[in-house]
Amino acid sequence: MSDQATRTRYPGYDVLAKRDTPSWDPITRKVVDERLATPLQPRFFDQVQWAAAATLCKCVVDQPADRASVPVAAMLDARLFENQGDGWRDARLPPLREAWRTGLAALDAESRTAHGVVLAQLTLDQQIALVTAMQRGELHDAAWQNMPCDLFFSERVLHDLYGAYYSHPAAWSEIGFGGPANPRGYVRLYKNQRDPWEAVEAAPDSTAQERDQVSEENARVR
Amino acid sequence: MRVSADAMKVPRGADGHAPDVFRKGGWVPMREHDLDQEVDFLIVGTGAGGATLACRLAEQGFSVVALDAGAWWRPLEEFASDEAHQQQLYWNDERICDGDNPLKMGSNNSGKAVGGSTVHFAMVSLRFRPEWFKCRSMLGYGADWPVDWREMWHYYDEVEQALSIAGPVNYPWGPPRKRYPYRSHELNAAALVLARNVVVAGYAIETPRLLLISANQRFPDGLANSSGLVGKNLMVQSNQAVWGVLDEEVRSYKGPPSLSISEHWNYQDKDKDFFGGYAYMSQGPLPAGWASALNGRGLWGVNLSREMQKYNHQAGLKIVGETLPQERNRVTLADEKDQYGLPITRITYSFCDNDKKLIAHSLNFMEQALEAAGGKEIWREQDDTCHLNGTARMGDDPKTSVVNADGRSWDIPNLWICDGSVFPTVGGVNPSLTIQALACRTAHRIGVLASRGEL
């Protein structure tokens, strides 16, 4: 992610800089601290599933190259380990854990059929092509066990991966989101107004010098 | 001490007191009853219907025990304003969804806590348009309610006062009404209890589930189900949106999520090719919610991160749209069992042509409104729904309804239902205020019936 349209408009802004300020209260610290302490090693996936899951996360969730990656696959594994469902599922899908086991095995099977190797060993372009085929509902290997691949993609892959990613402070910083609003609260509600604990935006076409200025301002956001 | 105990595992309302949700570490006194002591009312579910009813019945001197499947939270100490953390407020036990338009459950429609939806809802408290209570006879669709609108407006007054609702001094739609108690906001919630009366207040999915699961030799099709209507006529509300990008920084998530609302298309009947109405309102999705909306457009990878960079410039309008009651939209029991060995529900839902016409009308209208406001890159979110009603409708005739106007079941005189499942129609406004008003009415009616010796 390096072109003008995808680089962050909020250089120098870090939601976590507010952790020890009046912007956050004890429960906010506890909730976010626990999220940041998600174990990086899998407890639900076996090694084969883990390799496929990690590859799928990297392929689907685009992340900035200039900061540590949000551990999306580990967050997914934690959710599956705890079997934390949504309270519903489409009748065409099996339960949460079964859907993921089946889906990852099917992606490896599709990969082997097409390229002779598993998903993790494909080039990024090949991975993207396979994921796109999944999105279009074009994958029908017996390993899917009649689970519609496009529904697995929209209801599990996108829902679970992006749900995890955008619960992480690094992702909030990237899009200029203030983070938990309580206890600070918003005072300035009108357009183009920001509270002192909110990020300053650099226009997409701003110069390097302008971005440096914005970066300095964002370093003061608490 | 008990503050730190896990509210998901340890009941907090115990030992004669309950958590004071308005004071950190505080307690309020709570009356308790022994397990072998008979009480006047057992209420299952403490949401907008059950909690309101429990309060009003207790105030009249009835003995009441209320049960809830969820935790009794201490919001001041235990809530972080965080999307993922809020998941604990929703009914996360599995339900299976099918039909042409399989519903998405959870945050938009089902809570699990003492307080039910009132712990997580967006506080949008709108009255039904008067004609909606007689929409079959006056507007030509749906089913008439067995209650009069003037009576309901009396209870709306009562609830708005109790909740200290904020709103305009002169409400622009409908007949004249009292001032809201607060001025407009700046723009931008144990088993073996013997009871004489059981009130089921578990909402449109869990209420029919409980009635259907409770089938026995005397009531082989489920309790209160001689009409065969328990679980049928499930109504959601359509929740489609139009989104666009503004040049200005909007940060739409600041403050309550639906600060401006129009009921124009609830009160205007001309130029419509469909029955029913809708309210439309501004929106303020949090990051994961917004990413989910964009996922719905098929965006992922670089295409999604590019779009997410415009997050603070997004603005959108969303409807709460009326859907028609259809018997094919229903809650049934699935073969699959939950963690207690009880059948989970299967929820079947399909929009009808009228629902689709209403949605199309609203999307066209909101697109024009967003363009006029300077919106660019406008797109339509087509598949969202919110709220749940129906499945145990009230009416004047035991053959075509499950309960009467008082929420009393036709088949079992000491079984009452007091939640959104009694709605014959759903209207184009968020349902909680009407659920609360109906609960106040049911409480009043129970008092009247008791004084006549008719309970």
GROMACS .gro file of C-alpha atoms in nm, chain A residues 1 5-10 27-28 31 35 59-60 62 86-92 131-132 135 153 155 158 162 166-167 172 174-177 180-182 186 188-194 198-199 201, chain B residues 77-82 84-85 91-98 102-105 186-188 248-249 251 253-255 286-288 291 295 298 300-302 304-306 308-313 336 346:
model
   98
    1MET     CA    1   0.000   0.000   0.000
    5ALA     CA    2  -0.520   0.685  -0.259
    6THR     CA    3  -0.435   0.410  -0.009
    7ARG     CA    4  -0.170   0.572   0.214
    8THR     CA    5  -0.301   0.696   0.546
    9ARG     CA    6  -0.441   1.046   0.560
   10TYR     CA    7  -0.343   1.060   0.928
   27ILE     CA    8  -1.245  -0.053   3.146
   28THR     CA    9  -1.131   0.084   2.811
   31VAL     CA   10  -1.068  -0.425   2.697
   35ARG     CA   11  -0.722  -0.756   2.265
   59CYS     CA   12  -0.405  -1.194   0.094
   60VAL     CA   13  -0.748  -1.053   0.187
   62ASP     CA   14  -0.436  -0.520   0.291
   86ASP     CA   15  -2.264  -1.421   1.605
   87GLY     CA   16  -2.601  -1.554   1.730
   88TRP     CA   17  -2.709  -1.670   1.386
   89ARG     CA   18  -2.592  -1.832   1.068
   90ASP     CA   19  -2.721  -1.867   0.716
   91ALA     CA   20  -2.888  -2.209   0.684
   92ARG     CA   21  -2.658  -2.293   0.392
  131VAL     CA   22  -0.985  -1.579  -0.363
  132THR     CA   23  -1.156  -1.391  -0.644
  135GLN     CA   24  -1.590  -1.462  -0.418
  153PHE     CA   25  -1.633  -1.582   0.160
  155GLU     CA   26  -2.035  -1.445   0.565
  158LEU     CA   27  -1.484  -1.103   0.509
  162TYR     CA   28  -1.244  -0.745   0.890
  166TYR     CA   29  -1.109  -0.305   1.258
  167SER     CA   30  -1.126  -0.389   1.630
  172TRP     CA   31  -0.825   0.284   1.390
  174GLU     CA   32  -0.486   0.420   0.991
  175ILE     CA   33  -0.836   0.561   0.915
  176GLY     CA   34  -0.829   0.851   1.161
  177PHE     CA   35  -1.087   0.707   1.402
  180PRO     CA   36  -1.344   0.455   2.226
  181ALA     CA   37  -1.541   0.776   2.284
  182ASN     CA   38  -1.620   0.716   2.649
  186TYR     CA   39  -1.741   1.443   2.159
  188ARG     CA   40  -1.733   1.953   1.850
  189LEU     CA   41  -1.996   1.794   1.628
  190TYR     CA   42  -1.994   2.016   1.319
  191LYS     CA   43  -1.820   1.945   0.992
  192ASN     CA   44  -1.450   2.012   0.968
  193GLN     CA   45  -1.432   2.043   1.346
  194ARG     CA   46  -1.233   1.808   1.564
  198GLU     CA   47  -0.911   1.338   1.735
  199ALA     CA   48  -0.669   1.293   1.445
  201GLU     CA   49  -0.625   1.487   0.841
  299GLU     CA   50  -1.764   0.036   3.525
  300GLU     CA   51  -1.804  -0.242   3.269
  301PHE     CA   52  -1.880  -0.084   2.931
  302ALA     CA   53  -1.615   0.042   2.694
  303SER     CA   54  -1.743   0.228   2.389
  304ASP     CA   55  -1.605  -0.036   2.156
  306ALA     CA   56  -1.625  -0.576   1.956
  307HIS     CA   57  -1.669  -0.539   2.332
  313TRP     CA   58  -2.811  -1.274   2.191
  314ASN     CA   59  -2.515  -1.477   2.059
  315ASP     CA   60  -2.668  -1.826   2.088
  316GLU     CA   61  -2.707  -1.982   1.744
  317ARG     CA   62  -3.016  -1.938   1.530
  318ILE     CA   63  -3.046  -2.065   1.171
  319CYS     CA   64  -3.165  -1.818   0.907
  320ASP     CA   65  -3.316  -1.903   0.568
  324PRO     CA   66  -3.201  -1.468   0.534
  325LEU     CA   67  -3.187  -1.232   0.831
  326LYS     CA   68  -2.872  -1.126   1.006
  327MET     CA   69  -2.933  -1.146   1.379
  408GLU     CA   70  -2.733   1.921   1.944
  409LEU     CA   71  -2.731   1.802   1.586
  410ASN     CA   72  -2.508   1.589   1.476
  470GLU     CA   73  -1.590   1.815   0.431
  471GLU     CA   74  -1.477   1.607   0.726
  473ARG     CA   75  -1.694   1.199   1.126
  475TYR     CA   76  -1.997   0.851   1.432
  476LYS     CA   77  -1.976   1.149   1.668
  477GLY     CA   78  -2.268   1.160   1.912
  508LEU     CA   79  -1.818   0.256   1.370
  509PRO     CA   80  -1.516   0.118   1.183
  510ALA     CA   81  -1.598  -0.256   1.172
  513ALA     CA   82  -1.605  -0.212   0.674
  517ASN     CA   83  -1.768  -0.581   0.224
  520GLY     CA   84  -1.770  -0.700  -0.260
  522TRP     CA   85  -1.165  -0.636   0.004
  523GLY     CA   86  -0.786  -0.602  -0.014
  524VAL     CA   87  -0.647  -0.277  -0.157
  526LEU     CA   88  -1.125  -0.178   0.069
  527SER     CA   89  -0.833   0.004   0.234
  528ARG     CA   90  -0.859   0.275  -0.031
  530MET     CA   91  -1.165   0.312   0.428
  531GLN     CA   92  -0.938   0.616   0.392
  532LYS     CA   93  -1.255   0.815   0.321
  533TYR     CA   94  -1.417   0.699   0.648
  534ASN     CA   95  -1.425   1.041   0.807
  535HIS     CA   96  -1.587   1.189   0.495
  558GLU     CA   97  -3.022  -2.873   1.602
  568ARG     CA   98  -3.503  -2.154   1.238
   0.00000   0.00000   0.00000
